[in-house]
Coordinates of C-alpha atoms in Angstrom, one line a residue:
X67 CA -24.8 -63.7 -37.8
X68 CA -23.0 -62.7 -40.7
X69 CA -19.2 -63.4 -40.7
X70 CA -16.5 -61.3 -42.0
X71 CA -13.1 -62.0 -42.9
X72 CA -10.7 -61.6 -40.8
X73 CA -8.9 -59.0 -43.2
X74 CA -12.1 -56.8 -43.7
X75 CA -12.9 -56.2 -39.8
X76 CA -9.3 -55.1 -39.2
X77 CA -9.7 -52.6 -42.3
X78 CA -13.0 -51.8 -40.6
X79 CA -12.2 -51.6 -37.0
X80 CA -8.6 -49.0 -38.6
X81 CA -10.9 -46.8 -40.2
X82 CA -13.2 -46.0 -37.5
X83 CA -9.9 -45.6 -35.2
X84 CA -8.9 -42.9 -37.1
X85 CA -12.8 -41.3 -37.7
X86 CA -13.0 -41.2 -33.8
X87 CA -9.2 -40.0 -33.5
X88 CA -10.5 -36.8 -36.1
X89 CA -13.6 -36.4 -34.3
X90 CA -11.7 -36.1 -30.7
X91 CA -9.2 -33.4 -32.8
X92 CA -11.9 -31.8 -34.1
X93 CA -13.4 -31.5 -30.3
X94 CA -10.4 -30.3 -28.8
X95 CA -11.2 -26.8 -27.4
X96 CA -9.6 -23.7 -28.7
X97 CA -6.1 -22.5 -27.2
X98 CA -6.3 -20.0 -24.8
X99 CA -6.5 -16.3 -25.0
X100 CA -2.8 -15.0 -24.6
X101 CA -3.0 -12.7 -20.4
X102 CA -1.8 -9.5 -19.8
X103 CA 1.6 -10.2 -18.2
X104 CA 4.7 -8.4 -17.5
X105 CA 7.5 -11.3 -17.5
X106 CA 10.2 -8.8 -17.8
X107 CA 11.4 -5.3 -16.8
X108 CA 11.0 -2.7 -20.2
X109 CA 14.6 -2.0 -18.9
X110 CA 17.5 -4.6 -18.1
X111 CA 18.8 -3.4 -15.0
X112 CA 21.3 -5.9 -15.1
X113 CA 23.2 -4.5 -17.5
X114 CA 24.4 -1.0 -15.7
X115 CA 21.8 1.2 -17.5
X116 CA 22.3 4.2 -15.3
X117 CA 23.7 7.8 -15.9
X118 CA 22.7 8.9 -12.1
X119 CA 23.6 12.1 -11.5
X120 CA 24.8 13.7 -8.1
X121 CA 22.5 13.1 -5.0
X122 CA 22.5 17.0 -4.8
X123 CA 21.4 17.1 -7.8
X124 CA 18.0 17.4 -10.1
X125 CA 16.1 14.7 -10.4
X126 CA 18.2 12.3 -7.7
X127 CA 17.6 14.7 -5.5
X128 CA 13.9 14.5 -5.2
X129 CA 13.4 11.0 -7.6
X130 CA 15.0 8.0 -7.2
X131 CA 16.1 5.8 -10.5
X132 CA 12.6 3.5 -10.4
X133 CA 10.1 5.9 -9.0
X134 CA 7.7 4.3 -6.5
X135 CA 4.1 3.8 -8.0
X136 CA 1.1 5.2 -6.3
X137 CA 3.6 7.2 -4.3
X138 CA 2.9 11.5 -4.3
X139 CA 6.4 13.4 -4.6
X140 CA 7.6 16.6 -4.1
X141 CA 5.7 18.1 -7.4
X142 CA 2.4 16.8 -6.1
X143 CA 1.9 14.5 -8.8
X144 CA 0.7 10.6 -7.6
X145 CA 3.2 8.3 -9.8
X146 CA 0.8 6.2 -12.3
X147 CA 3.4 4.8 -14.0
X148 CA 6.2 2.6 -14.0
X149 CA 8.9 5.6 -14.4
X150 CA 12.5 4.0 -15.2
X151 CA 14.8 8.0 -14.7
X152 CA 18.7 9.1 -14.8
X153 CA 19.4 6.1 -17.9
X154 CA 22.0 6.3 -20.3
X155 CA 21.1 7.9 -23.7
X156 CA 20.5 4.9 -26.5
X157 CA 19.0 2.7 -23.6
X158 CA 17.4 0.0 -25.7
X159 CA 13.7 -0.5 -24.3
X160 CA 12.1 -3.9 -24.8
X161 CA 8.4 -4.9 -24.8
X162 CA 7.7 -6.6 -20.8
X163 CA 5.0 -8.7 -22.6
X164 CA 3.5 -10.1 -25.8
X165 CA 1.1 -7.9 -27.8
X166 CA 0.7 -5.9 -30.9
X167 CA 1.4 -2.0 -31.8
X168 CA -1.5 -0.4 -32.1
X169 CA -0.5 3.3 -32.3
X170 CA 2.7 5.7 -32.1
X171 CA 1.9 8.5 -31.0
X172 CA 5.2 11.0 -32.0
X173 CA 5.8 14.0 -29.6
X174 CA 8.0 16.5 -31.2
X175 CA 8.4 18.8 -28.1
X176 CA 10.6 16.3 -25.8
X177 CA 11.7 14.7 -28.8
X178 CA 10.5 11.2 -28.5
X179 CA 7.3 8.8 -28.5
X180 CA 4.7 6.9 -26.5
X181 CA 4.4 3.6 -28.5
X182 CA 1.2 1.8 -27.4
X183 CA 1.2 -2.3 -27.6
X184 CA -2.2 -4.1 -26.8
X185 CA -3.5 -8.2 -27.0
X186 CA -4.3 -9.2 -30.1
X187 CA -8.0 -9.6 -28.8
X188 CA -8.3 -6.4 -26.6
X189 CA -9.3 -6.8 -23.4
X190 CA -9.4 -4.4 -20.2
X191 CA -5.5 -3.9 -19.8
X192 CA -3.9 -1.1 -21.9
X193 CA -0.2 -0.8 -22.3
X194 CA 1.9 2.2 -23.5
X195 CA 5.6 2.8 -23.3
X196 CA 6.5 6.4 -23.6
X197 CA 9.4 8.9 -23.8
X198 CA 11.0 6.3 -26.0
X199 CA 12.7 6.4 -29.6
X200 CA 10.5 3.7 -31.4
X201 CA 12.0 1.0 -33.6
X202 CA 8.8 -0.7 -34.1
X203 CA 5.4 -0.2 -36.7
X204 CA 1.9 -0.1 -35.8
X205 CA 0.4 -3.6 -36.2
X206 CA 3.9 -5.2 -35.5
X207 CA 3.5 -7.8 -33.3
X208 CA 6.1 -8.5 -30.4
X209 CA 7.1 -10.8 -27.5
X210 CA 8.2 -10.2 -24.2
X211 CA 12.2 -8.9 -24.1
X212 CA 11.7 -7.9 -27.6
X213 CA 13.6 -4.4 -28.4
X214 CA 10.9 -2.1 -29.1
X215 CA 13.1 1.1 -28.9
X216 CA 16.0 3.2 -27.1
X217 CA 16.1 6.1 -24.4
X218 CA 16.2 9.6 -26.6
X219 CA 18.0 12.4 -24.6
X220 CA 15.6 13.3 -21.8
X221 CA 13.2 17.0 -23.0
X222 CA 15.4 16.8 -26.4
X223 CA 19.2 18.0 -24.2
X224 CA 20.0 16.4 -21.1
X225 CA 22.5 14.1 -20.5
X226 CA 20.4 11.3 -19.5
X227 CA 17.0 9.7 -20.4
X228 CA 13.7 8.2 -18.8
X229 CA 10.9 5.9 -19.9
X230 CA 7.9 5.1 -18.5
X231 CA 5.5 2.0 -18.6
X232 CA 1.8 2.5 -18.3
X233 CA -1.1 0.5 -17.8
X234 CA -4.6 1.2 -17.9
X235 CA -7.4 -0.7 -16.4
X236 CA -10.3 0.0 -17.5
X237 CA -13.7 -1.4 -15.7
X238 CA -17.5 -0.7 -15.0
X239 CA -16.4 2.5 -13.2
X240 CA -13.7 4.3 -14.8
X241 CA -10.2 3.8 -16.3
X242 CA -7.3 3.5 -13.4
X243 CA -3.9 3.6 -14.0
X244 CA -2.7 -0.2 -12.1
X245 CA 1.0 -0.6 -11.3
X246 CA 2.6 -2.8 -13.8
X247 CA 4.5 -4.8 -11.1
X248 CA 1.0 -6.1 -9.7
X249 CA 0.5 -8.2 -12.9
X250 CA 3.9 -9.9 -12.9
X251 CA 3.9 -14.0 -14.7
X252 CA 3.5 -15.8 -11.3
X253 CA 7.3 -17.9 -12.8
X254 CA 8.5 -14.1 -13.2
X255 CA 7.4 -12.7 -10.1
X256 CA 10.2 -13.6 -7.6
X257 CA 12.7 -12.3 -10.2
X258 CA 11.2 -9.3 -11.1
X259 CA 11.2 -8.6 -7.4
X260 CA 14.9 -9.1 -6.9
X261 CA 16.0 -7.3 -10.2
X262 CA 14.4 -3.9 -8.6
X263 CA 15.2 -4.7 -4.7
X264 CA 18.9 -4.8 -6.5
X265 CA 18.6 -1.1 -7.6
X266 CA 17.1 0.0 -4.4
X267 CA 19.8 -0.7 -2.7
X268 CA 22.6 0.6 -5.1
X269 CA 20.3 3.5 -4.6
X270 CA 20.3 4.1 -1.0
X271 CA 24.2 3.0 -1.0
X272 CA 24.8 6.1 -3.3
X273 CA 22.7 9.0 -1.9
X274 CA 22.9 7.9 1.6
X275 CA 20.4 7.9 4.6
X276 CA 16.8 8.9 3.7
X277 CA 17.2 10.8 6.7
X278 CA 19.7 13.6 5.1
X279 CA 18.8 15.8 3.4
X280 CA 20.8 14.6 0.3
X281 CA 19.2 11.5 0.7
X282 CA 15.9 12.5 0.6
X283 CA 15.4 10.2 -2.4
X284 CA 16.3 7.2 -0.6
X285 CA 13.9 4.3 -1.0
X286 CA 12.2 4.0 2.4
X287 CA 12.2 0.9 4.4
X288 CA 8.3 0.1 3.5
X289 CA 9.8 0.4 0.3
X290 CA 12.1 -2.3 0.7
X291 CA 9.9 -4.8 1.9
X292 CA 6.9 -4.3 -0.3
X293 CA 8.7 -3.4 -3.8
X294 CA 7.7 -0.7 -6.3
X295 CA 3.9 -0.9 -6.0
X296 CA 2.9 1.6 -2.9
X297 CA -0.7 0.6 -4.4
X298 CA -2.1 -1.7 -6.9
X299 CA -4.4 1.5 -8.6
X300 CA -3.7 5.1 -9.3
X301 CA -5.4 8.3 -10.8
X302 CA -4.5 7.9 -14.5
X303 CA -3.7 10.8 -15.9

């Protein structure tokens, strides 16, 4: 058996501690990929965005401020969207989760944008936010409650604005549109939920019983209890 000194197996015994601690770093698996998750609303609604106009009047009439997705209105159009109406001009938008810009798409006729913001990575989730005035690049990345861009005058002259986030799903069969609310951060969810039950109600307070005919706009009470997703999938487009 051949003895070492006591000095030389410490050195020894140091030396491999720290070869098998670089071998375990080097092992450690790679972080990750970053999920397609709304943590926050595109609009704070805490923060008194609204320029609602009279019950009587267009679009409260017939829309009310967060329109209900998967739900078919009056025009005979299925919402696919997450439409946020009647806001106050210079609105500031901000990105409800983490991606990059991959395209801004300008649209001259209703004086505004549709900015699209994707994972790095890609995957089967597509994000736009349109009707917006961008204050973002293409390839710029941003995080969730990031300002991405304000409410322009809505069709160029009126005296309010609307945005509206969309998400396409896209899968063996087709591209859907899939309400953004239905893909909430599980530790954002019951917050998300309370945020627009809060509006529904201010709603209904203002244009009365769904009932009337003033209130036609009213949130129903299915509405109430299941939130802004009527369904998880829509046509898109």
């Amino acid at each position: 058996m051949i003895r070492r000194p006591l000095a030389l197996t410490v050195a020894l015994t140091l030396a491999l501690g720290v070869f098998a601690s670089l071998g375990v770093a080097q092992a450690k698996k790679p972080a990750p990929a970053p999920k397609f998750q709304v943590s926050v609303l595109p609009i704070d609604v805490t923060k008194d965005p609204w320029a609602w106009v009279s019950p009587t009047d267009w679009p409260a009439r017939a829309y009310p401020p967060i329109h209900v997705f998967g739900h078919t209105y009056i025009d005979g159009k299925t919402e696919a969207a997450l439409t946020i109406s009647m806001l106050k001009v210079g609105t500031p938008v901000v990105a409800a989760y983490g991606g990059v810009v991959t395209r801004i798409l300008q649209q001259p006729e209703s004086c505004d944008a549709e900015v699209y913001v994707d994972l790095p990575k890609g995957g089967t989730l597509h994000g736009s936010y349109d009707h917006i005035t961008p204050s973002v690049k293409v390839g710029q990345k941003v995080v969730a409650g990031q300002v991405i861009g304000t409410v322009p005058a809505w069709q160029c002259d009126q005296p309010y604005g609307g945005m509206e986030l969309m998400v396409i799903e896209s899968t063996s069969s087709g591209i859907q549109a899939r309400c953004p609310l239905s893909i909430v951060d599980p530790k954002k969810k019951a917050l998300l939920a309370g945020q627009i039950r809060s509006v529904m109600d201010k709603w209904n307070a203002y244009v009365g019983d769904a009932t009337s005919s003033a209130g036609s706009s009213a949130y129903t009470a299915d509405d109430l209890a299941r939130g802004i997703c009527e369904t998880t999938y829509a046509p898109a487009g």
